[in-house]
Amino acid sequence: TSARSQDHTADYSKPTMKFSIITALSYCLLQQQSHAFAPSLLSSVSTSGSSTTLNMGYVPDGFTKESYAKFKANEAKKAVAKKNLGGLGPRGFKSRSMQSFQEAMERGEAKHLMPVFNAKEKIASGNLRPEDIPYMQRGGSWDQSDIKGAKKKKWLSSDQQYASGGYKKEQP
């Protein structure tokens, strides 16, 4: 039985020929695939005399070099026009500070504003006046200065301070 048990045991300390071939092939395949993700230096570097220059640049598909430069210039002009978008909060309506709103609530001069459904249709039919639509929904001003003929709301001293940039002093 001892001779028979020795025949069926494998010696794992010595690598087999099959394992060595698989390992070598795997290494070669991985080496080839890694070169696919690396930039080729031969195509991107040109040498002239003693200086070496790199001629790489990003141009998206569908653009020529000139049309992409024109596109980037147009985008830069748009970015300059949109500068300081968050300067005073959201655009489209003129808000007041939370402190001013709370003071007006305590005096009974302000109330919570809830959105009105089908506002444009209700104004067109005459069921609502434009000043009855909350200012954030109509894209106007909290004091109704955007509506001709509407009664303007009274400004508090905290509103004037907020409008003149007083909120910036409180921010870090």
PDB file of C-alpha atoms in Angstrom:
ATOM      1  CA  THR A   1       0.000   0.000   0.000  1.00  0.00           C
ATOM      2  CA  SER A   2       2.886   2.383   0.589  1.00  0.00           C
ATOM      3  CA  ALA A   3       4.108   2.099  -3.032  1.00  0.00           C
ATOM      4  CA  ARG A   4       0.591   2.589  -4.295  1.00  0.00           C
ATOM      5  CA  SER A   5       0.021   5.766  -2.204  1.00  0.00           C
ATOM      6  CA  GLN A   6       3.281   7.212  -3.481  1.00  0.00           C
ATOM      7  CA  ASP A   7       2.108   6.842  -7.114  1.00  0.00           C
ATOM      8  CA  HIS A   8      -1.051   8.873  -6.561  1.00  0.00           C
ATOM      9  CA  THR A   9       0.482  11.795  -4.659  1.00  0.00           C
ATOM     10  CA  ALA A  10       1.586  14.817  -6.646  1.00  0.00           C
ATOM     11  CA  ASP A  11       4.640  16.883  -5.908  1.00  0.00           C
ATOM     12  CA  TYR A  12       3.429  20.515  -5.971  1.00  0.00           C
ATOM     13  CA  SER A  13       6.825  21.998  -5.173  1.00  0.00           C
ATOM     14  CA  LYS A  14       8.000  21.592  -8.803  1.00  0.00           C
ATOM     15  CA  PRO A  15       6.210  23.601 -11.527  1.00  0.00           C
ATOM     16  CA  THR A  16       4.808  21.522 -14.313  1.00  0.00           C
ATOM     17  CA  MET A  17       5.384  22.219 -17.973  1.00  0.00           C
ATOM     18  CA  LYS A  18       1.668  23.049 -18.540  1.00  0.00           C
ATOM     19  CA  PHE A  19       1.667  25.639 -15.735  1.00  0.00           C
ATOM     20  CA  SER A  20       4.834  27.321 -17.072  1.00  0.00           C
ATOM     21  CA  ILE A  21       3.436  27.659 -20.598  1.00  0.00           C
ATOM     22  CA  ILE A  22       0.131  29.127 -19.343  1.00  0.00           C
ATOM     23  CA  THR A  23       1.983  31.613 -17.146  1.00  0.00           C
ATOM     24  CA  ALA A  24       4.239  32.726 -20.002  1.00  0.00           C
ATOM     25  CA  LEU A  25       1.303  33.153 -22.422  1.00  0.00           C
ATOM     26  CA  SER A  26      -0.699  35.159 -19.839  1.00  0.00           C
ATOM     27  CA  TYR A  27       2.248  37.460 -19.258  1.00  0.00           C
ATOM     28  CA  CYS A  28       2.678  38.082 -23.000  1.00  0.00           C
ATOM     29  CA  LEU A  29      -1.026  38.846 -23.481  1.00  0.00           C
ATOM     30  CA  LEU A  30      -1.107  41.257 -20.555  1.00  0.00           C
ATOM     31  CA  GLN A  31       2.009  43.003 -21.835  1.00  0.00           C
ATOM     32  CA  GLN A  32       0.452  43.484 -25.291  1.00  0.00           C
ATOM     33  CA  GLN A  33      -2.838  44.789 -23.843  1.00  0.00           C
ATOM     34  CA  SER A  34      -1.110  47.302 -21.576  1.00  0.00           C
ATOM     35  CA  HIS A  35       0.587  48.895 -24.598  1.00  0.00           C
ATOM     36  CA  ALA A  36      -2.851  49.567 -26.108  1.00  0.00           C
ATOM     37  CA  PHE A  37      -3.619  52.048 -23.305  1.00  0.00           C
ATOM     38  CA  ALA A  38      -0.295  53.891 -23.332  1.00  0.00           C
ATOM     39  CA  PRO A  39       0.398  56.761 -25.757  1.00  0.00           C
ATOM     40  CA  SER A  40       2.810  56.032 -28.517  1.00  0.00           C
ATOM     41  CA  LEU A  41       5.858  58.249 -28.186  1.00  0.00           C
ATOM     42  CA  LEU A  42       6.967  57.679 -31.754  1.00  0.00           C
ATOM     43  CA  SER A  43       3.898  59.347 -33.277  1.00  0.00           C
ATOM     44  CA  SER A  44       3.593  62.233 -30.813  1.00  0.00           C
ATOM     45  CA  VAL A  45       7.166  63.494 -30.555  1.00  0.00           C
ATOM     46  CA  SER A  46       8.959  65.149 -33.411  1.00  0.00           C
ATOM     47  CA  THR A  47      12.602  66.005 -33.245  1.00  0.00           C
ATOM     48  CA  SER A  48      14.178  68.822 -35.140  1.00  0.00           C
ATOM     49  CA  GLY A  49      17.796  69.527 -34.519  1.00  0.00           C
ATOM     50  CA  SER A  50      18.570  69.399 -30.813  1.00  0.00           C
ATOM     51  CA  SER A  51      15.103  70.309 -29.499  1.00  0.00           C
ATOM     52  CA  THR A  52      12.230  67.938 -28.900  1.00  0.00           C
ATOM     53  CA  THR A  53       8.647  69.196 -29.178  1.00  0.00           C
ATOM     54  CA  LEU A  54       5.437  67.448 -28.235  1.00  0.00           C
ATOM     55  CA  ASN A  55       2.689  67.705 -30.867  1.00  0.00           C
ATOM     56  CA  MET A  56      -0.301  66.475 -28.904  1.00  0.00           C
ATOM     57  CA  GLY A  57      -3.593  68.354 -28.768  1.00  0.00           C
ATOM     58  CA  TYR A  58      -7.182  67.448 -28.061  1.00  0.00           C
ATOM     59  CA  VAL A  59      -9.634  67.829 -30.926  1.00  0.00           C
ATOM     60  CA  PRO A  60     -12.981  66.026 -30.513  1.00  0.00           C
ATOM     61  CA  ASP A  61     -14.434  63.855 -33.236  1.00  0.00           C
ATOM     62  CA  GLY A  62     -16.350  65.849 -35.811  1.00  0.00           C
ATOM     63  CA  PHE A  63     -14.209  68.982 -35.408  1.00  0.00           C
ATOM     64  CA  THR A  64     -11.224  70.221 -37.309  1.00  0.00           C
ATOM     65  CA  LYS A  65      -8.509  72.004 -35.401  1.00  0.00           C
ATOM     66  CA  GLU A  66      -9.758  75.401 -36.639  1.00  0.00           C
ATOM     67  CA  SER A  67     -13.459  74.707 -36.006  1.00  0.00           C
ATOM     68  CA  TYR A  68     -12.700  73.449 -32.494  1.00  0.00           C
ATOM     69  CA  ALA A  69     -10.705  76.631 -31.757  1.00  0.00           C
ATOM     70  CA  LYS A  70     -13.671  78.718 -32.986  1.00  0.00           C
ATOM     71  CA  PHE A  71     -16.066  76.663 -30.845  1.00  0.00           C
ATOM     72  CA  LYS A  72     -13.879  77.133 -27.737  1.00  0.00           C
ATOM     73  CA  ALA A  73     -13.751  80.900 -28.370  1.00  0.00           C
ATOM     74  CA  ASN A  74     -17.558  81.053 -28.570  1.00  0.00           C
ATOM     75  CA  GLU A  75     -17.866  79.041 -25.344  1.00  0.00           C
ATOM     76  CA  ALA A  76     -15.431  81.404 -23.609  1.00  0.00           C
ATOM     77  CA  LYS A  77     -17.576  84.394 -24.672  1.00  0.00           C
ATOM     78  CA  LYS A  78     -20.670  82.693 -23.256  1.00  0.00           C
ATOM     79  CA  ALA A  79     -18.862  81.947 -19.983  1.00  0.00           C
ATOM     80  CA  VAL A  80     -17.925  85.602 -19.567  1.00  0.00           C
ATOM     81  CA  ALA A  81     -21.556  86.604 -20.152  1.00  0.00           C
ATOM     82  CA  LYS A  82     -22.773  84.139 -17.513  1.00  0.00           C
ATOM     83  CA  LYS A  83     -20.221  85.198 -14.917  1.00  0.00           C
ATOM     84  CA  ASN A  84     -21.444  85.691 -11.332  1.00  0.00           C
ATOM     85  CA  LEU A  85     -24.669  83.735 -11.799  1.00  0.00           C
ATOM     86  CA  GLY A  86     -25.073  83.095  -8.090  1.00  0.00           C
ATOM     87  CA  GLY A  87     -24.197  86.617  -7.012  1.00  0.00           C
ATOM     88  CA  LEU A  88     -27.580  87.330  -5.463  1.00  0.00           C
ATOM     89  CA  GLY A  89     -29.081  83.851  -5.500  1.00  0.00           C
ATOM     90  CA  PRO A  90     -31.425  82.450  -8.107  1.00  0.00           C
ATOM     91  CA  ARG A  91     -32.140  84.528 -11.193  1.00  0.00           C
ATOM     92  CA  GLY A  92     -35.607  85.302 -12.403  1.00  0.00           C
ATOM     93  CA  PHE A  93     -37.021  86.730  -9.203  1.00  0.00           C
ATOM     94  CA  LYS A  94     -35.919  89.269  -6.609  1.00  0.00           C
ATOM     95  CA  SER A  95     -36.073  87.861  -3.099  1.00  0.00           C
ATOM     96  CA  ARG A  96     -35.781  89.313   0.383  1.00  0.00           C
ATOM     97  CA  SER A  97     -33.773  88.088   3.364  1.00  0.00           C
ATOM     98  CA  MET A  98     -35.182  85.572   5.804  1.00  0.00           C
ATOM     99  CA  GLN A  99     -34.806  88.122   8.602  1.00  0.00           C
ATOM    100  CA  SER A 100     -36.936  90.657   6.700  1.00  0.00           C
ATOM    101  CA  PHE A 101     -39.547  88.017   5.930  1.00  0.00           C
ATOM    102  CA  GLN A 102     -39.780  87.014   9.614  1.00  0.00           C
ATOM    103  CA  GLU A 103     -40.074  90.639  10.726  1.00  0.00           C
ATOM    104  CA  ALA A 104     -42.866  91.220   8.202  1.00  0.00           C
ATOM    105  CA  MET A 105     -44.618  88.001   9.351  1.00  0.00           C
ATOM    106  CA  GLU A 106     -44.545  89.216  12.976  1.00  0.00           C
ATOM    107  CA  ARG A 107     -46.075  92.553  11.909  1.00  0.00           C
ATOM    108  CA  GLY A 108     -48.751  90.799   9.838  1.00  0.00           C
ATOM    109  CA  GLU A 109     -47.458  92.288   6.589  1.00  0.00           C
ATOM    110  CA  ALA A 110     -46.384  89.009   4.985  1.00  0.00           C
ATOM    111  CA  LYS A 111     -47.701  85.475   4.696  1.00  0.00           C
ATOM    112  CA  HIS A 112     -46.464  82.143   3.402  1.00  0.00           C
ATOM    113  CA  LEU A 113     -46.838  81.914  -0.362  1.00  0.00           C
ATOM    114  CA  MET A 114     -48.053  78.683  -1.920  1.00  0.00           C
ATOM    115  CA  PRO A 115     -47.877  78.001  -5.671  1.00  0.00           C
ATOM    116  CA  VAL A 116     -51.007  78.515  -7.759  1.00  0.00           C
ATOM    117  CA  PHE A 117     -51.945  75.784 -10.214  1.00  0.00           C
ATOM    118  CA  ASN A 118     -52.878  76.848 -13.762  1.00  0.00           C
ATOM    119  CA  ALA A 119     -51.892  80.419 -12.946  1.00  0.00           C
ATOM    120  CA  LYS A 120     -51.649  81.660 -16.551  1.00  0.00           C
ATOM    121  CA  GLU A 121     -55.093  80.305 -17.407  1.00  0.00           C
ATOM    122  CA  LYS A 122     -56.618  81.824 -14.259  1.00  0.00           C
ATOM    123  CA  ILE A 123     -55.106  85.236 -15.056  1.00  0.00           C
ATOM    124  CA  ALA A 124     -56.298  85.027 -18.679  1.00  0.00           C
ATOM    125  CA  SER A 125     -59.839  84.158 -17.574  1.00  0.00           C
ATOM    126  CA  GLY A 126     -59.885  86.995 -15.032  1.00  0.00           C
ATOM    127  CA  ASN A 127     -60.185  84.778 -11.950  1.00  0.00           C
ATOM    128  CA  LEU A 128     -56.807  85.978 -10.580  1.00  0.00           C
ATOM    129  CA  ARG A 129     -54.773  89.142 -10.703  1.00  0.00           C
ATOM    130  CA  PRO A 130     -51.018  88.891 -11.464  1.00  0.00           C
ATOM    131  CA  GLU A 131     -50.170  90.172  -7.962  1.00  0.00           C
ATOM    132  CA  ASP A 132     -52.027  87.184  -6.478  1.00  0.00           C
ATOM    133  CA  ILE A 133     -49.420  84.825  -7.978  1.00  0.00           C
ATOM    134  CA  PRO A 134     -46.381  84.292  -5.690  1.00  0.00           C
ATOM    135  CA  TYR A 135     -43.377  86.287  -6.904  1.00  0.00           C
ATOM    136  CA  MET A 136     -41.135  83.223  -7.252  1.00  0.00           C
ATOM    137  CA  GLN A 137     -43.691  81.556  -9.513  1.00  0.00           C
ATOM    138  CA  ARG A 138     -44.235  84.576 -11.741  1.00  0.00           C
ATOM    139  CA  GLY A 139     -40.510  85.442 -11.797  1.00  0.00           C
ATOM    140  CA  GLY A 140     -40.993  88.865 -10.265  1.00  0.00           C
ATOM    141  CA  SER A 141     -40.090  90.827  -7.163  1.00  0.00           C
ATOM    142  CA  TRP A 142     -41.305  90.264  -3.604  1.00  0.00           C
ATOM    143  CA  ASP A 143     -42.401  93.897  -3.325  1.00  0.00           C
ATOM    144  CA  GLN A 144     -44.495  93.614  -6.537  1.00  0.00           C
ATOM    145  CA  SER A 145     -42.453  96.328  -8.268  1.00  0.00           C
ATOM    146  CA  ASP A 146     -42.531  94.178 -11.415  1.00  0.00           C
ATOM    147  CA  ILE A 147     -46.336  94.516 -11.831  1.00  0.00           C
ATOM    148  CA  LYS A 148     -47.715  97.754 -13.272  1.00  0.00           C
ATOM    149  CA  GLY A 149     -50.589  99.159 -11.238  1.00  0.00           C
ATOM    150  CA  ALA A 150     -50.114  96.794  -8.279  1.00  0.00           C
ATOM    151  CA  LYS A 151     -49.761  98.148  -4.756  1.00  0.00           C
ATOM    152  CA  LYS A 152     -46.084  98.032  -3.765  1.00  0.00           C
ATOM    153  CA  LYS A 153     -45.150  96.358  -0.483  1.00  0.00           C
ATOM    154  CA  LYS A 154     -43.342  98.388   2.166  1.00  0.00           C
ATOM    155  CA  TRP A 155     -39.618  97.881   2.540  1.00  0.00           C
ATOM    156  CA  LEU A 156     -38.213  97.356   6.047  1.00  0.00           C
ATOM    157  CA  SER A 157     -34.804  98.599   7.126  1.00  0.00           C
ATOM    158  CA  SER A 158     -33.563  94.997   6.971  1.00  0.00           C
ATOM    159  CA  ASP A 159     -34.754  94.818   3.333  1.00  0.00           C
ATOM    160  CA  GLN A 160     -32.767  97.928   2.468  1.00  0.00           C
ATOM    161  CA  GLN A 161     -29.688  96.574   4.229  1.00  0.00           C
ATOM    162  CA  TYR A 162     -30.016  93.233   2.389  1.00  0.00           C
ATOM    163  CA  ALA A 163     -30.499  94.925  -0.992  1.00  0.00           C
ATOM    164  CA  SER A 164     -27.428  97.120  -0.483  1.00  0.00           C
ATOM    165  CA  GLY A 165     -25.205  94.076   0.081  1.00  0.00           C
ATOM    166  CA  GLY A 166     -25.412  93.807   3.853  1.00  0.00           C
ATOM    167  CA  TYR A 167     -25.730  90.032   3.592  1.00  0.00           C
ATOM    168  CA  LYS A 168     -22.168  89.839   2.236  1.00  0.00           C
ATOM    169  CA  LYS A 169     -20.758  91.244   5.483  1.00  0.00           C
ATOM    170  CA  GLU A 170     -22.254  88.355   7.440  1.00  0.00           C
ATOM    171  CA  GLN A 171     -20.803  85.681   5.164  1.00  0.00           C
ATOM    172  CA  PRO A 172     -17.272  84.422   5.815  1.00  0.00           C
TER     173      PRO A 172
END
